[in-house]
Coordinates of C-alpha atoms in Angstrom, one line a residue:
M20 CA -94.3 -29.4 46.1
K21 CA -96.2 -27.3 48.6
L22 CA -94.2 -27.1 51.8
V23 CA -95.6 -25.7 55.0
R24 CA -94.8 -25.2 58.7
F25 CA -97.5 -26.0 61.2
G26 CA -98.0 -25.8 65.0
A27 CA -97.9 -23.3 67.8
R28 CA -95.9 -20.1 67.4
G29 CA -92.2 -20.8 67.8
Q30 CA -92.8 -24.6 67.8
E31 CA -93.6 -25.0 64.1
R32 CA -92.8 -28.3 62.4
P33 CA -92.3 -29.0 58.7
G34 CA -95.1 -30.3 56.5
I35 CA -96.1 -31.0 52.9
V36 CA -99.5 -30.7 51.2
D37 CA -100.8 -33.9 49.6
T38 CA -102.9 -34.3 46.5
L39 CA -106.1 -33.9 48.5
G40 CA -104.9 -30.7 50.1
R41 CA -104.2 -32.3 53.5
I42 CA -101.0 -31.5 55.4
R43 CA -98.6 -34.4 56.1
D44 CA -95.8 -34.2 58.7
L45 CA -92.3 -34.1 57.3
S46 CA -90.5 -34.1 60.7
G47 CA -89.0 -37.5 60.1
H48 CA -87.2 -36.2 57.0
V49 CA -86.2 -32.6 57.6
A50 CA -85.9 -30.5 60.8
D51 CA -87.7 -27.5 59.4
V52 CA -88.6 -25.7 56.2
S53 CA -85.6 -23.4 56.4
A54 CA -82.2 -22.8 55.0
G55 CA -81.0 -26.4 55.4
A56 CA -83.9 -27.9 53.6
L57 CA -84.0 -25.6 50.6
S58 CA -81.2 -26.9 48.4
D59 CA -82.0 -28.6 45.1
A60 CA -80.8 -31.9 46.4
T61 CA -83.0 -31.9 49.5
L62 CA -86.0 -30.7 47.6
R63 CA -85.5 -33.6 45.1
A64 CA -85.3 -36.1 48.0
L65 CA -88.5 -34.7 49.5
A66 CA -90.2 -34.9 46.1
A67 CA -89.3 -38.6 45.9
L68 CA -91.1 -39.5 49.2
D69 CA -94.4 -41.4 49.2
I70 CA -96.3 -38.6 50.7
D71 CA -99.4 -40.7 51.5
T72 CA -97.4 -42.7 54.0
L73 CA -96.5 -39.6 56.1
P74 CA -98.6 -38.8 59.2
L75 CA -101.6 -36.6 58.7
V76 CA -101.7 -33.3 60.6
P77 CA -105.1 -32.6 62.2
E78 CA -107.3 -30.3 60.2
G79 CA -107.4 -26.8 61.6
T80 CA -103.9 -26.9 62.9
R81 CA -102.3 -23.4 62.8
L82 CA -100.0 -22.7 59.9
G83 CA -96.8 -20.7 60.7
P84 CA -94.7 -18.7 58.2
C85 CA -93.9 -21.0 55.4
V86 CA -90.1 -20.4 55.8
G87 CA -88.4 -20.7 59.2
R88 CA -85.4 -18.7 60.5
V89 CA -85.4 -16.2 57.7
G90 CA -82.0 -14.5 57.6
K91 CA -83.2 -11.3 55.9
M92 CA -86.3 -10.1 54.1
I93 CA -85.6 -7.7 51.3
C94 CA -88.5 -5.8 49.8
V95 CA -88.8 -4.0 46.5
G96 CA -90.7 -0.7 46.4
L97 CA -92.7 0.8 43.5
N98 CA -92.2 -2.2 41.3
Y99 CA -95.5 -1.7 39.4
S100 CA -95.7 1.5 37.5
D101 CA -99.4 2.0 38.3
H102 CA -98.7 1.6 42.0
A103 CA -95.9 4.2 41.7
A104 CA -98.5 6.6 40.1
E105 CA -101.1 6.1 42.8
S106 CA -98.3 6.7 45.4
N107 CA -97.4 10.0 43.6
M108 CA -93.8 8.7 43.2
P109 CA -91.7 8.5 40.0
V110 CA -91.3 5.2 38.3
P111 CA -87.9 3.9 39.4
T112 CA -85.1 3.4 36.9
E113 CA -83.5 0.9 39.3
P114 CA -85.1 -1.3 41.9
V115 CA -86.0 0.4 45.1
L116 CA -84.8 -1.8 48.0
F117 CA -85.6 -1.7 51.7
M118 CA -85.5 -4.3 54.5
K119 CA -88.4 -5.6 56.6
A120 CA -87.5 -6.7 60.1
T121 CA -87.7 -10.5 60.4
S122 CA -89.5 -10.0 63.7
A123 CA -92.4 -8.8 61.6
I124 CA -92.9 -12.3 60.1
V125 CA -96.0 -14.2 61.1
G126 CA -98.2 -17.0 59.8
P127 CA -100.6 -16.5 56.9
D128 CA -103.7 -16.4 59.1
D129 CA -102.3 -14.8 62.2
D130 CA -103.7 -11.5 63.4
V131 CA -102.2 -8.3 62.2
H132 CA -101.8 -5.8 65.0
I133 CA -102.2 -2.1 64.6
P134 CA -99.5 -0.5 66.7
P135 CA -100.6 1.9 69.5
G136 CA -101.2 5.4 67.9
A137 CA -100.9 4.1 64.3
E138 CA -103.6 5.6 62.0
K139 CA -102.4 4.7 58.5
V140 CA -102.0 1.0 58.4
D141 CA -102.2 -0.3 54.8
W142 CA -102.2 -3.6 52.9
E143 CA -99.9 -4.8 50.0
V144 CA -100.2 -8.3 48.4
E145 CA -96.9 -9.3 47.0
L146 CA -95.1 -12.3 45.4
G147 CA -92.4 -13.6 47.7
V148 CA -89.3 -15.3 46.4
V149 CA -87.5 -17.8 48.7
I150 CA -83.8 -18.3 48.0
G151 CA -82.5 -21.9 48.0
R152 CA -78.9 -21.5 47.0
E153 CA -76.4 -18.7 47.8
A154 CA -76.5 -16.0 45.1
R155 CA -73.6 -13.6 44.9
Y156 CA -73.1 -11.5 41.7
V157 CA -75.3 -13.8 39.7
S158 CA -76.4 -13.1 36.1
R159 CA -80.0 -12.6 35.2
E160 CA -79.8 -15.7 33.0
R161 CA -78.8 -17.9 36.0
A162 CA -80.7 -16.1 38.7
L163 CA -83.8 -18.3 38.9
E164 CA -81.5 -21.3 39.6
H165 CA -81.0 -19.8 43.0
V166 CA -84.7 -19.8 43.8
A167 CA -86.2 -22.5 46.0
G168 CA -89.8 -21.4 45.5
Y169 CA -92.4 -18.8 45.9
C170 CA -95.1 -17.7 48.4
V171 CA -97.7 -15.1 49.2
V172 CA -96.6 -12.0 51.2
N173 CA -98.7 -9.3 52.8
D174 CA -96.3 -6.3 53.1
V175 CA -98.4 -4.5 55.8
S176 CA -97.3 -0.9 56.1
E177 CA -97.9 2.0 58.4
R178 CA -97.7 5.0 55.9
A179 CA -97.2 7.8 58.4
Y180 CA -94.3 5.8 60.0
Q181 CA -93.0 5.1 56.4
L182 CA -93.2 8.5 54.8
E183 CA -93.8 11.2 57.5
R184 CA -91.3 10.3 60.3
G185 CA -88.0 10.9 58.5
G186 CA -85.3 8.5 57.4
Q187 CA -85.9 5.2 55.5
W188 CA -89.1 3.3 54.9
D189 CA -88.2 0.6 57.4
K190 CA -90.0 2.2 60.3
G191 CA -93.3 1.8 58.5
K192 CA -92.6 -1.8 57.4
G193 CA -91.1 -3.6 60.3
C194 CA -93.8 -3.5 63.0
D195 CA -94.6 -6.8 64.7
T196 CA -97.1 -8.9 62.6
F197 CA -96.5 -6.8 59.4
G198 CA -95.0 -9.7 57.4
P199 CA -97.4 -12.6 57.0
L200 CA -95.8 -15.4 54.8
G201 CA -97.5 -18.4 53.3
P202 CA -99.6 -20.5 53.5
W203 CA -97.2 -22.6 51.3
L204 CA -93.7 -22.4 49.9
V205 CA -94.4 -23.7 46.4
T206 CA -91.2 -25.0 44.8
R207 CA -90.1 -23.4 41.6
D208 CA -90.8 -26.5 39.4
E209 CA -94.5 -25.8 40.0
V210 CA -94.2 -22.1 39.0
P211 CA -92.8 -22.3 35.4
D212 CA -93.4 -18.6 34.9
P213 CA -93.3 -16.3 38.0
Q214 CA -94.3 -13.4 35.6
A215 CA -97.7 -14.9 34.9
L216 CA -99.4 -14.9 38.3
R217 CA -102.6 -13.2 39.3
L218 CA -102.6 -11.6 42.8
W219 CA -105.4 -10.0 44.6
L220 CA -106.5 -8.6 48.0
D221 CA -109.9 -8.0 49.7
V222 CA -110.8 -6.1 52.9
D223 CA -114.1 -7.1 54.4
G224 CA -115.1 -8.7 51.1
H225 CA -114.3 -5.6 49.0
R226 CA -111.7 -6.2 46.2
Y227 CA -109.0 -3.5 46.4
Q228 CA -106.1 -5.2 44.5
D229 CA -106.4 -7.3 41.4
G230 CA -103.1 -7.4 39.4
N231 CA -100.7 -9.7 37.7
T232 CA -96.9 -10.2 38.0
R233 CA -96.5 -9.7 34.3
T234 CA -96.8 -5.9 34.9
M235 CA -93.8 -5.7 37.2
I236 CA -91.2 -3.2 36.1
F237 CA -88.4 -5.5 37.2
D238 CA -89.1 -9.2 36.9
V239 CA -88.0 -11.8 39.4
A240 CA -84.8 -12.8 37.6
T241 CA -83.7 -9.2 37.3
L242 CA -84.4 -8.6 41.0
V243 CA -82.4 -11.6 42.2
A244 CA -79.5 -10.7 40.0
Y245 CA -79.7 -7.0 41.0
I246 CA -79.9 -7.6 44.7
S247 CA -77.0 -10.1 44.6
R248 CA -74.7 -7.2 43.5
F249 CA -75.2 -5.4 46.8
M250 CA -75.5 -8.3 49.3
S251 CA -75.3 -12.0 49.0
L252 CA -78.6 -13.9 49.1
Q253 CA -78.5 -16.8 51.4
P254 CA -80.8 -19.9 51.6
G255 CA -84.0 -19.0 53.4
D256 CA -83.8 -15.3 52.5
V257 CA -87.1 -13.8 51.2
I258 CA -87.5 -11.2 48.6
S259 CA -90.9 -9.4 48.5
T260 CA -91.2 -8.2 44.9
G261 CA -93.6 -5.2 45.2
T262 CA -97.3 -4.7 45.0
P263 CA -99.8 -3.9 42.2
P264 CA -102.1 -0.9 42.5
G265 CA -105.1 -0.7 44.9
V266 CA -103.4 0.1 48.2
G267 CA -105.4 2.1 50.7
M268 CA -103.0 5.1 50.5
G269 CA -103.9 5.5 46.8
R270 CA -107.7 5.6 47.1
K271 CA -109.4 8.6 45.7
P272 CA -110.8 11.0 46.8
E273 CA -109.5 10.0 50.2
P274 CA -107.1 7.3 51.4
V275 CA -108.6 4.2 53.2
Y276 CA -106.7 2.6 56.0
L277 CA -107.2 -0.6 58.1
R278 CA -109.2 -0.5 61.3
A279 CA -109.5 -3.0 64.2
G280 CA -112.2 -5.6 63.5
Q281 CA -111.6 -5.7 59.7
T282 CA -110.5 -8.8 57.8
M283 CA -108.0 -9.0 55.0
R284 CA -108.1 -11.9 52.5
L285 CA -105.4 -12.2 49.8
G286 CA -103.9 -14.7 47.5
I287 CA -101.8 -15.5 44.4
D288 CA -102.9 -18.1 41.8
G289 CA -101.3 -21.4 42.6
L290 CA -99.7 -20.1 45.8
G291 CA -102.6 -20.2 48.2
E292 CA -104.5 -17.6 50.3
Q293 CA -104.0 -15.8 53.5
R294 CA -106.7 -14.4 55.9
Q295 CA -105.8 -12.0 58.7
R296 CA -108.0 -10.4 61.3
V297 CA -106.9 -6.8 62.2
V298 CA -106.7 -6.1 65.9
A299 CA -105.5 -3.2 68.0
A300 CA -102.2 -4.0 69.8
T301 CA -101.4 -2.7 73.3
T302 CA -98.1 -1.7 74.7
A303 CA -98.1 -4.8 77.0
E304 CA -99.2 -7.2 74.3
A305 CA -97.0 -9.8 72.6
P306 CA -98.2 -10.6 69.0

């Protein structure tokens, strides 16, 4: 299944994508695509519905983040060796973890705002993993049983805030609008091998990233098991699993960063595409 959330910001409703790519309203069956709807039992019940009888959502309706009320968003750094190399950082021997503020989460096609004074805003297409069942000290062999599904993430980053301002990476990762999720939450039964997914990203039509999840250093099952040793993973939590090479910071001879007026387009095979316009934020502006 491909689950979505549609409607105005803060008023999103649950939906499902039918065989013709149209969105159908699931409000009569679940309150939201969030923690309470992500159990195996609920997903089986939704899969048994006659989707064609559900109300159609008008074409062009805004899509919100594909998961609502995310409890925490855990990100994995340097999870592709060639990205570590372009970042001039050593290949990690254990997963590098950091948190992305949930206030950064927006819809897949919402604008990305460059914070006032920011000069090094960068892109990162990533595979997102959505937890469906609590995971605490799980084994790698059982880890994927705790996954509800997968989605596209753009882990937008301000590199000066991340690397030049002291402390952890979080300052460069958690700015408002820096976490587009979606368009779809694709249930795990439709993704038999999360390590065989092509992911790509363009800026103004130029292809910067073109990778595959098979080249991850730590695969999805390893990440779920590893993270569950340090914190319990709850339904609705999102893990962003790292980016392949091609980020702006790694461009030679000079880095390339986003500017207001540009457009990012990114996607993962089978998980859909995002499109974001880059705009300049102001101190008085809400995203």
